[in-house]
XYZ file of C-alpha atoms in Angstrom:
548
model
C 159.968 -100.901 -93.161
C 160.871 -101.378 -96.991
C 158.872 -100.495 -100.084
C 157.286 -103.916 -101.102
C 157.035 -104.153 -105.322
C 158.623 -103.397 -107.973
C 157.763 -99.354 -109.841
C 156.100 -99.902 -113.042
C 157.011 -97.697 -115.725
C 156.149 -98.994 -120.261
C 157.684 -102.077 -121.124
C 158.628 -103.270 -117.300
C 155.189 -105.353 -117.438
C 155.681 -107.387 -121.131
C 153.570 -110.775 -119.788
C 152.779 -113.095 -121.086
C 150.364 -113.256 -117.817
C 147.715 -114.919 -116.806
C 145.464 -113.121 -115.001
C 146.139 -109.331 -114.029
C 145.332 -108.082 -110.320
C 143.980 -104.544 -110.081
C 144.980 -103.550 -106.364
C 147.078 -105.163 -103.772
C 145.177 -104.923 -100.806
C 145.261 -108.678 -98.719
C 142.069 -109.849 -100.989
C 144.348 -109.158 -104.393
C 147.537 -110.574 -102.669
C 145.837 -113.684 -101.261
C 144.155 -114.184 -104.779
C 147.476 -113.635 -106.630
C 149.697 -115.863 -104.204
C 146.984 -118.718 -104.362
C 147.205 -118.948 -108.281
C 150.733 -118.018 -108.447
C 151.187 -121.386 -105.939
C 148.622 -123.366 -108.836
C 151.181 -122.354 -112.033
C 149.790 -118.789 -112.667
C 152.029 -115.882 -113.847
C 150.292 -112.941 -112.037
C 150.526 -109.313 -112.607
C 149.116 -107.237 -109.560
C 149.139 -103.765 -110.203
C 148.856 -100.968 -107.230
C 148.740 -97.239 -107.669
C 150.474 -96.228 -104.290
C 154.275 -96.236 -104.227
C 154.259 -99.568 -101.877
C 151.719 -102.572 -102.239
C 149.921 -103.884 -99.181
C 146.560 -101.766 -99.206
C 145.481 -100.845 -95.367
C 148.219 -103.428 -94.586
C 151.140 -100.992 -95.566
C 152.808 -99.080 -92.870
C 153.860 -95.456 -93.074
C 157.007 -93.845 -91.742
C 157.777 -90.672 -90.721
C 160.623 -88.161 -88.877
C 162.075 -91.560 -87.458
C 158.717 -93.287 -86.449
C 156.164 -96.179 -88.028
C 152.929 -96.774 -87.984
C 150.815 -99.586 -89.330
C 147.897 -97.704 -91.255
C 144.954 -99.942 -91.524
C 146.046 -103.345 -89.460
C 145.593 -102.827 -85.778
C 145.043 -106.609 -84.454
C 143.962 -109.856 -86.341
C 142.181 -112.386 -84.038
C 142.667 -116.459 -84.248
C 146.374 -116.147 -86.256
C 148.061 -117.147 -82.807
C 146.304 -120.483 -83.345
C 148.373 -122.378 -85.861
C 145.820 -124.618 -86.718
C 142.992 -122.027 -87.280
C 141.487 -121.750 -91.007
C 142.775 -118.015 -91.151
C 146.538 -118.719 -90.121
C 146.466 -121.834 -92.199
C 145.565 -119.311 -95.165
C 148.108 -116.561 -93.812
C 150.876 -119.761 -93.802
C 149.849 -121.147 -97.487
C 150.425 -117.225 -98.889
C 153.325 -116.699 -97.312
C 154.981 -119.911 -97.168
C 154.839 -119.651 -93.946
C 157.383 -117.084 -93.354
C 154.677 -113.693 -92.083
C 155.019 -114.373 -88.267
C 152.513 -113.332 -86.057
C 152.511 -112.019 -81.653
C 150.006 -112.316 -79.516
C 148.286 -108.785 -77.897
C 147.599 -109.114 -73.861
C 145.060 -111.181 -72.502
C 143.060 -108.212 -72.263
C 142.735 -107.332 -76.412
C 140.195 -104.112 -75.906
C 138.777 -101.979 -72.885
C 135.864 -100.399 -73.312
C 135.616 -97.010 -71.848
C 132.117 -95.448 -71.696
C 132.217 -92.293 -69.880
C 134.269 -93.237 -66.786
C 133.297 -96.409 -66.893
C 135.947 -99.217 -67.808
C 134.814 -102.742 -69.210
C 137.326 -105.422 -70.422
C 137.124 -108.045 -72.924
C 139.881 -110.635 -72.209
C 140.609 -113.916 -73.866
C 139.483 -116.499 -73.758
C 135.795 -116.334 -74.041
C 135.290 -117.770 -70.754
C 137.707 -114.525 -69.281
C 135.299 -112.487 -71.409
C 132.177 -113.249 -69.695
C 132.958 -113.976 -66.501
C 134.956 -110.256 -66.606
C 131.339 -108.736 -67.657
C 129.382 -110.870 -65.483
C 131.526 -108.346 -62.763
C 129.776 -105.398 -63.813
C 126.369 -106.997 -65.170
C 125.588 -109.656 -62.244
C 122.172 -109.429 -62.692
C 122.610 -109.590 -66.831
C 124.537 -113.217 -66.547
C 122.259 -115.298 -68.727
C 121.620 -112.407 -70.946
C 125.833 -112.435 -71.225
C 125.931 -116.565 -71.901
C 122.941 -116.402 -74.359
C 124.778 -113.806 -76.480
C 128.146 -115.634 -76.518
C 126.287 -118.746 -77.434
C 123.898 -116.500 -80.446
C 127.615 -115.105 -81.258
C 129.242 -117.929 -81.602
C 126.048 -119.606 -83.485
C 125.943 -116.636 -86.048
C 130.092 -116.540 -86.652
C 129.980 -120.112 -87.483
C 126.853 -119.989 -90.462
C 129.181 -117.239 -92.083
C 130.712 -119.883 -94.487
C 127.346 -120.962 -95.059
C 125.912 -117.543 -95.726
C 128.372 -117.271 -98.540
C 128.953 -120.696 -99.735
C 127.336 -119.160 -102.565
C 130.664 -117.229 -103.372
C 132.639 -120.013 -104.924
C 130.110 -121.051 -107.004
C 128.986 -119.961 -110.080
C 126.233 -117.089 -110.677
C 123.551 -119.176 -111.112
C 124.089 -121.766 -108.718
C 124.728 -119.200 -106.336
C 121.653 -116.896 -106.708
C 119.602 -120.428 -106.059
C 121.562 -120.423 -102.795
C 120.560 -117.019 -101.896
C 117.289 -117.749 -102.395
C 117.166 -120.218 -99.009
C 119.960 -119.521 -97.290
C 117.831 -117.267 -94.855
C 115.777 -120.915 -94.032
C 119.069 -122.143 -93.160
C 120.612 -119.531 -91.099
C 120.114 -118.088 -88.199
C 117.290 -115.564 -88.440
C 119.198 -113.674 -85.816
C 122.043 -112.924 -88.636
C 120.319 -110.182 -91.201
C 118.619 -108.753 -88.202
C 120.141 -105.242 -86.843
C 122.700 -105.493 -84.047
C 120.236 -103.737 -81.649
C 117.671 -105.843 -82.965
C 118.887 -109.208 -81.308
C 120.732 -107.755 -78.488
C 117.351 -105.806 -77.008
C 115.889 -109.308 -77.339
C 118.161 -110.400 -74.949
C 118.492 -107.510 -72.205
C 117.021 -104.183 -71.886
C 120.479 -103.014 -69.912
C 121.420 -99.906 -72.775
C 124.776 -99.988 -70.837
C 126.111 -103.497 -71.542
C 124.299 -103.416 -74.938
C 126.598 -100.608 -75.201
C 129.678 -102.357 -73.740
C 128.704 -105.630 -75.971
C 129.071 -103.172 -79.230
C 132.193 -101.362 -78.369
C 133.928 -102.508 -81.390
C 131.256 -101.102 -83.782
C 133.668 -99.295 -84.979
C 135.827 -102.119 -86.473
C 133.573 -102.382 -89.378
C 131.842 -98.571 -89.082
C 128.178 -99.184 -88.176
C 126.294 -98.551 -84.984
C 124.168 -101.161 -83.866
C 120.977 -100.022 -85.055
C 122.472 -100.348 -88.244
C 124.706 -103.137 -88.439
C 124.238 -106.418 -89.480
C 123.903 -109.008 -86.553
C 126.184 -111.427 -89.018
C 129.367 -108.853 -89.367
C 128.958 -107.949 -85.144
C 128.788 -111.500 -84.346
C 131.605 -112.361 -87.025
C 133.683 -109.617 -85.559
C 133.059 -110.397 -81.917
C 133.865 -114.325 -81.869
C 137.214 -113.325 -84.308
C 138.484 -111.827 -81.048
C 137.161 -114.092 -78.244
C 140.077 -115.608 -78.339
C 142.828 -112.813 -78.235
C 143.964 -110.618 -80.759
C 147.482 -110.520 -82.495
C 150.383 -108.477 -84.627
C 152.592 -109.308 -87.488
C 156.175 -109.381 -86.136
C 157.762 -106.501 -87.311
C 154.730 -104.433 -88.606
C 151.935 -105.245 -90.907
C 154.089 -104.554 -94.213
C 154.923 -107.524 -93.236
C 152.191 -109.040 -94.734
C 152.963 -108.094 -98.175
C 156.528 -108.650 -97.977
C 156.266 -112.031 -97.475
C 153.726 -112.873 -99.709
C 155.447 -111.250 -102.835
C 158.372 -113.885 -103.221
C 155.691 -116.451 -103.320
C 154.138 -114.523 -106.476
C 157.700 -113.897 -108.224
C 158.030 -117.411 -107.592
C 155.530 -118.317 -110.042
C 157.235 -116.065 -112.651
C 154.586 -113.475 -111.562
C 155.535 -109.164 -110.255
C 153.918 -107.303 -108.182
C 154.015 -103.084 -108.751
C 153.981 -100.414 -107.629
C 152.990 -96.908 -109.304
C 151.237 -98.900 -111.237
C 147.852 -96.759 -111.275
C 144.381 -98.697 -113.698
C 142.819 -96.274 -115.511
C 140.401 -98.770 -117.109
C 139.326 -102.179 -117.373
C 139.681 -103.485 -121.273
C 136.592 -104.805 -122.868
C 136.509 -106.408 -126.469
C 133.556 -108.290 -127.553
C 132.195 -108.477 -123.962
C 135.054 -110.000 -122.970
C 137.932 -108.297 -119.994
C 141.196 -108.830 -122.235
C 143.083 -106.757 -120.165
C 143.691 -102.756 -118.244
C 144.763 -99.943 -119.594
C 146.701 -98.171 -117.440
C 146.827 -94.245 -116.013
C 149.687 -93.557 -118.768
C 147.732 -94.825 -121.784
C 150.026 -98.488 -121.511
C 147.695 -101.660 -122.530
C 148.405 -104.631 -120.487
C 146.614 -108.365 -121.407
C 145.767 -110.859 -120.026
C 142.999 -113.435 -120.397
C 141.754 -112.971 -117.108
C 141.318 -109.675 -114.864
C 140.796 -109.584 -111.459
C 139.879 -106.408 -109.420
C 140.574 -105.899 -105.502
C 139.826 -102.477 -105.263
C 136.109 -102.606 -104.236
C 132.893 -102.563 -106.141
C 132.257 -99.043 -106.442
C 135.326 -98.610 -107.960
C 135.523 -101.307 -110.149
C 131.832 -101.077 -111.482
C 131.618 -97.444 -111.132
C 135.180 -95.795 -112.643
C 137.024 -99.157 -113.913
C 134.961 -100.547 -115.926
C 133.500 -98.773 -119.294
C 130.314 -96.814 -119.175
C 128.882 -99.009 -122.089
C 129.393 -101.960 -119.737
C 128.438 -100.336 -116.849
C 125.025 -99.639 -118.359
C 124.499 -102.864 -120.501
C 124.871 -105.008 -117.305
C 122.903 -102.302 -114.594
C 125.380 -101.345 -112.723
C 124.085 -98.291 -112.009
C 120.865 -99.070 -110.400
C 122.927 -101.866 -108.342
C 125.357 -99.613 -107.127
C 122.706 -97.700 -105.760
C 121.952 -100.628 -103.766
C 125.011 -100.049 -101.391
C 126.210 -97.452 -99.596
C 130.154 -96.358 -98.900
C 131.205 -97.422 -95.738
C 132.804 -95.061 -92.244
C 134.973 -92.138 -93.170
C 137.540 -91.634 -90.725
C 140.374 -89.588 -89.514
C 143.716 -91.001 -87.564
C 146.050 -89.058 -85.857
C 149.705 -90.683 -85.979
C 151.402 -89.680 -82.831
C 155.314 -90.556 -82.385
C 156.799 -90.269 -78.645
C 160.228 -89.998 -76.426
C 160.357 -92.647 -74.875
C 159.988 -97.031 -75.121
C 156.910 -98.097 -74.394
C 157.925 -99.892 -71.379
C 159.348 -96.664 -70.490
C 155.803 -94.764 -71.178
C 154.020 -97.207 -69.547
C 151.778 -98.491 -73.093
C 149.460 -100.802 -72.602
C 149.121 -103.673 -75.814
C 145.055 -103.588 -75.098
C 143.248 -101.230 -77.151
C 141.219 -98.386 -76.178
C 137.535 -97.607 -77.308
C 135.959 -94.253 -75.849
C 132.564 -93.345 -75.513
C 130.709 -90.248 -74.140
C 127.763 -92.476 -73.326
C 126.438 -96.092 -74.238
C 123.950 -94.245 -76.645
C 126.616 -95.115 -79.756
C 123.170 -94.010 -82.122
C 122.685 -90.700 -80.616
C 126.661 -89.664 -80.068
C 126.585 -89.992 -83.585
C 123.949 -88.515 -84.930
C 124.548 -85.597 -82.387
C 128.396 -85.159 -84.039
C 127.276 -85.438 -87.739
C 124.497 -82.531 -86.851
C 126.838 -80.246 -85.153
C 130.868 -81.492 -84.804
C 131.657 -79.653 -81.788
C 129.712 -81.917 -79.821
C 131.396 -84.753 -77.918
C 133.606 -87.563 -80.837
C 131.189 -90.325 -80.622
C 134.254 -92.794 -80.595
C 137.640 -92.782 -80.080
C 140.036 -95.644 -80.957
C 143.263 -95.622 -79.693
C 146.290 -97.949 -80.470
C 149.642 -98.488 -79.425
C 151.284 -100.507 -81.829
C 155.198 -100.172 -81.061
C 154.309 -101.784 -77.721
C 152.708 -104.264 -79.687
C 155.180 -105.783 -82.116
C 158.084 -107.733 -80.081
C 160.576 -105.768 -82.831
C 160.042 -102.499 -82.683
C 162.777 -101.305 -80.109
C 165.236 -103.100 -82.120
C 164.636 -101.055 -85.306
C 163.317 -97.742 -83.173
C 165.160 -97.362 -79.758
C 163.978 -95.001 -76.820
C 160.741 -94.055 -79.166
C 156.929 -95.301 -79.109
C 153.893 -94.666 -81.389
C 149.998 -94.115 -81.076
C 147.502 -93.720 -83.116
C 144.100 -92.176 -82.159
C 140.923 -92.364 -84.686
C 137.725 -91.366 -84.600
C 134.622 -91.451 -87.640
C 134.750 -88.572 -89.622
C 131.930 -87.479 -92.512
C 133.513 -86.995 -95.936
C 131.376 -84.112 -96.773
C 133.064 -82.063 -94.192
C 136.045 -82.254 -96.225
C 134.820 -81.697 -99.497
C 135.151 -78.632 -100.486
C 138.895 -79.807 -100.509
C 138.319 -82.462 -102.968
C 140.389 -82.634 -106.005
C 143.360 -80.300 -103.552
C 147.072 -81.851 -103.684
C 148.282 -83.693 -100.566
C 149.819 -81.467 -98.135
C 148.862 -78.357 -100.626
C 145.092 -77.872 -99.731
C 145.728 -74.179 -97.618
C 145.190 -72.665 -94.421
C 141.365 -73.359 -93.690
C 142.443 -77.589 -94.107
C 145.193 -77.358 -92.243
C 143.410 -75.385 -89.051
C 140.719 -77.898 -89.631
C 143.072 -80.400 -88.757
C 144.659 -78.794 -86.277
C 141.329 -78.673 -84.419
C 140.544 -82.101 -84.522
C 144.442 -82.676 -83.964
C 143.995 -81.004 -80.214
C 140.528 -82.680 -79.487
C 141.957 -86.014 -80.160
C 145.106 -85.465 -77.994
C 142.890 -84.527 -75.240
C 141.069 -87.343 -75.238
C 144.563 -89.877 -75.249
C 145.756 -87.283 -72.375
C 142.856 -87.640 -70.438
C 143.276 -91.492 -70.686
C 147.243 -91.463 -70.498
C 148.622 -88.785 -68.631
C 152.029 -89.527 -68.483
C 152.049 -88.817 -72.434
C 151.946 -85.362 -71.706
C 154.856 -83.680 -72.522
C 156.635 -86.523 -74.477
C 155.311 -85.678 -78.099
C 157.994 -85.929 -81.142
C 155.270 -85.580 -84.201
C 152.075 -85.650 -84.736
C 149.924 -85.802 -88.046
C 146.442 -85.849 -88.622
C 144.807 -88.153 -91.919
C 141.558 -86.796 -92.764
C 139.353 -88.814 -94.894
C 141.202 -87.168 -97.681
C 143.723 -88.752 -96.993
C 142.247 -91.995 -97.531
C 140.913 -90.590 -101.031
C 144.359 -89.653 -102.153
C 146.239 -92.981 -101.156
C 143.623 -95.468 -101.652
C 141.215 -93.808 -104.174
C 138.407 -94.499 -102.319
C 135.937 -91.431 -103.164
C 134.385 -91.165 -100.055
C 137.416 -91.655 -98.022
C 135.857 -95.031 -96.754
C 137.965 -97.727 -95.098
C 135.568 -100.419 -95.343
C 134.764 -100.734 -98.906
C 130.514 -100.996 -98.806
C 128.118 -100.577 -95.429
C 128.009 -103.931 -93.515
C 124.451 -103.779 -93.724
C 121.975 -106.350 -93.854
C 120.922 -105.156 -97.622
C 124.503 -105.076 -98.786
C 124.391 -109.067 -96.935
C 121.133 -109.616 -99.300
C 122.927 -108.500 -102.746
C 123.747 -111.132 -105.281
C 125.602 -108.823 -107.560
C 128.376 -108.778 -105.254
C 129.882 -112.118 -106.222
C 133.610 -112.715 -107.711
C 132.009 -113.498 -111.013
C 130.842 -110.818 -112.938
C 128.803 -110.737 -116.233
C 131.577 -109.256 -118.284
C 133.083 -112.438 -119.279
C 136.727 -112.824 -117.753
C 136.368 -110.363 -114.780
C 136.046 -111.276 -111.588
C 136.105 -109.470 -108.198
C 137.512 -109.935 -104.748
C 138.237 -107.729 -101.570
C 135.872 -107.077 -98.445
C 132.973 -105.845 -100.625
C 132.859 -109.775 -101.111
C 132.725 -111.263 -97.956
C 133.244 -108.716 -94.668
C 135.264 -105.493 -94.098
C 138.623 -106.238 -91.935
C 141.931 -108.355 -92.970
C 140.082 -111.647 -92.117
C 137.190 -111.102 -94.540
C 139.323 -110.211 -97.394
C 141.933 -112.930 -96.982
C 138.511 -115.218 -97.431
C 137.082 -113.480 -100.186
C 140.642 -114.114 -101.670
C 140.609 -117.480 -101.470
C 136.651 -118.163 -102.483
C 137.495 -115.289 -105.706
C 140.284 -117.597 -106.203
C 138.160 -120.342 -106.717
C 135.256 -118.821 -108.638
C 137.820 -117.989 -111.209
C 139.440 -121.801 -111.725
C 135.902 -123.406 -112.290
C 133.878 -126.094 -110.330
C 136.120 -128.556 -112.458
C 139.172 -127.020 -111.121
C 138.645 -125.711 -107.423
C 139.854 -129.091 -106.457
C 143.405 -127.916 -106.916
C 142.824 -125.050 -104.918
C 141.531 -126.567 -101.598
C 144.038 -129.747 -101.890
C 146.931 -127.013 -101.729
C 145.500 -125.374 -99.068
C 144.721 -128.753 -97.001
C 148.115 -130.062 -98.040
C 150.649 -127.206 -96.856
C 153.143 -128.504 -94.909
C 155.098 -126.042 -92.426
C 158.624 -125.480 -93.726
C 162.076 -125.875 -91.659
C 162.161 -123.131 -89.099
C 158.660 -122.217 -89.067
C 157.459 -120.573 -85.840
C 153.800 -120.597 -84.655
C 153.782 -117.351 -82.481
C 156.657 -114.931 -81.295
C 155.912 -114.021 -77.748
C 155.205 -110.380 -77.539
C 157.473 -108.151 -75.165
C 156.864 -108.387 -71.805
């Protein structure tokens, strides 16, 4: 791992720029990389001490873990939209390794259920333990695939200008699937009354933090059908990601840094000129574009007299914060060959009832996790036991309500006292129980461990609620036409999940559509002939095998 970006400190950032990039999550980095490649000199700005967002890793006593990035569906496929996008960014050079054929298990008491690529594997593997549910299984494949593929038409509306684009809103529901702005729960009970593989079907409601009562059918479906057909790694670890797409902004006369902590957007005349930063530094710039979310950037970024001239307020409380969570980073003795780690991920449940396991947590937390994710990315990535012999990593994480940690808000990393830390140390031993009770032979082969409350995600990221998916993948947050890359303060513009979906793939689009709300109908041309146009360089590789 290397710290990606350069440390700001006064008179490292002199411009002239172009456009300045608040945050440097894969929305920001996409955005900057796209205009960099289209003449741009781009400033991206990130408060943490390496950029990358949830795509940065984090190392520890000899171990590494990849912090937000677990698996990234379709990139295996080198003519795919999303690793044509990955490929442009990076010039090609962020290589990517394919997960088993088996991507997650679903484990639901003592129940196991598979989903294995391709989606043929994936229903006729449920059809196994649902023989009586088999047209129920093909209809929803079918509905998934229907819904995943009206996403680009659901937000065609992004790249266009406000006005055009609230028109669009207006009918889009006429021409989209009814099924998409319906509940999860909704559509599925119209297709089976079997709880269990309604259950089994929304095992990966935690990949974008709603249950399916209270998901959007749209984000499930978009989420599901990104995986049918295997999921994947970036070679080497998900800092990765930004390492490779930095050269292609230096390129371009553009920096990316670190340290480099917004304290608020700069307004003249109605107009973003600019940011001023956390030490008092003004940087300018005609054009400003922020990837750190909407309640950020409308509710702390920019000023209050902006906030209230354009409503911000009452839209804000539109939307919700997204899933709190907390992760435990476990390091091992031992390869993961030698440990016996699977590359499939594991999702435990207590019961199919995802609704009432967590609403029964929230009301009293010593009842059962409703969900527990666990990972093992060193047996993922085809590097790792060159650059970390004889030693494996985990990660287990499981939802987890900011309020129970707020009484800690405001408290120093690492500094917050001895009621935190046996806090942690509680959930720290329910966690491990659960990854013992699924992999035994772990037992006795822990190095370090450290749990990341949602805290932690406050402190790193800045996220207030310590969420991980910017804003509630709701049908009303699906409805909103505030959340667009233009925004009424002339020469700001927005980009990040909280514009298209939560997860890597949604923010690499919302990149690329913020990208083009900010050249202009007259200019977007540019943008999509560069994109249709990249040519793979000399040495390019489509997929590193994973290890065996």
């Amino acid at each position: 791992m290397e710290r990606i970006g350069k440390r700001y400190r006064t008179g490292r950032a002199p411009g002239p720029w172009d456009v300045i990039v608040i945050g440097s999550g894969i929305g920001g980095l996409a955005s900057a990389a796209l205009l960099s490649k289209l003449g741009k000199r781009v400033c991206v700005l990130e408060q943490h001490y390496t950029a990358g967002g949830f795509s940065h890793t984090y190392e520890r006593d000899g171990f590494e873990w990849d912090v937000g990035i677990h698996y990234v569906g379709e990139t295996h496929k080198p003519w795919s939209q999303l690793r044509r996008l990955f490929d442009v960014i990076s010039d090609g050079q962020l290589q990517w390794a394919p997960m088993d054929p088996c991507y997650d298990r679903i484990i639901i008491g003592d129940k196991k259920f598979d989903f294995v690529a391709p989606k043929e594997k994936f229903a006729e593997e449920l059809n196994k333990h649902f023989p009586a549910e088999s047209e129920a299984i093909e209809t929803y494949v079918d509905l998934v695939y229907k819904s995943a593929r009206s996403v680009s038409k659901h937000f065609l509306g992004t790249a266009l200008p406000p006005a055009l684009a609230r028109g669009w809103a207006a009918v889009r529901e006429t021409v989209t699937p009814r099924e998409n702005l319906k509940t999860t729960r909704e559509v599925l009970e119209s297709l089976t009354q079997n709880q269990e593989l309604i259950g089994v079907l929304t095992g990966q409601w935690g990949d974008y933090g709603l249950p399916p009562a209270e998901s959007s059918f749209m984000m499930h479906a978009s989420l599901a059908k990104h995986y049918f057909a295997g999921g994947n790694v970036p070679v080497g670890g998900s800092w990765k990601i930004a390492a490779t797409i930095a050269p292609v902004i230096r390129a371009a006369g553009g920096e990316v840094y670190t340290y480099a902590k917004v304290k608020q957007i700069l307004v003249e005349g109605g107009r973003a000129v600019g940011v001023v930063m956390d030490n008092g530094d003004e940087l300018r710039a005609p054009k400003v574009m922020s990837a750190v979310g909407a309640r950020m950037t409308f509710g702390t970024l920019l000023p209050e007299a902006e906030r209230q001239r354009h409503g911000y307020v009452e839209k804000l409380a539109t939307v919700r914060a997204s899933a709190a969570t907390m992760t435990l980073f476990l390091g091992f003795t031992g390869s993961a060959r030698e440990l016996n780690l699977p590359k499939t991920n594991l999702w435990v449940y207590p019961s199919a009832d995802h609704e009432g396991n967590l609403a029964r947590f929230r009301a009293d937390p010593s009842q059962p996790l409703p969900l527990t994710y666990i990972s093992f990315p060193s047996a993922k990535d085809p590097e790792w036991d060159t650059h970390y012999p004889g030693k494996s990593t985990v990660q287990v994480i499981t939802v987890a309500p900011y309020e129970w940690f707020e009484q800690w808000r405001g408290t120093t990393w690492q500094q917050r006292g001895g009621d935190y830390d046996a806090l942690k140390q509680q959930y720290t031993d329910r966690m491990l129980a659960e990854l013992y009770r699924q992999m035994p032979q772990l037992q006795g082969k822990l190095a370090f461990g450290e749990l990341a409350t949602p805290l932690s995600t406050e402190w790193f990221h800045l996220y207030d609620r310590g969420e991980i998916y910017g804003l509630d993948h709701d049908a009303q947050r699906f409805r909103q036409t505030w959340l667009h890359p233009v925004t009424p303060v002339k020469g700001l513009y927005l980009t990040g999940q909280d514009v298209v979906t939560a997860g890597v793939g949604g923010a690499l689009y919302a990149g690329v559509l913020s990208t083009a709300a900010l050249l202009g109908m007259r200019r977007q041309g540019k943008l999509w002939k560069l994109i249709e146009g990249w040519k793979p360089p000399a040495g390019y590789v489509a997929t590193v095998p994973s290890p065996a």
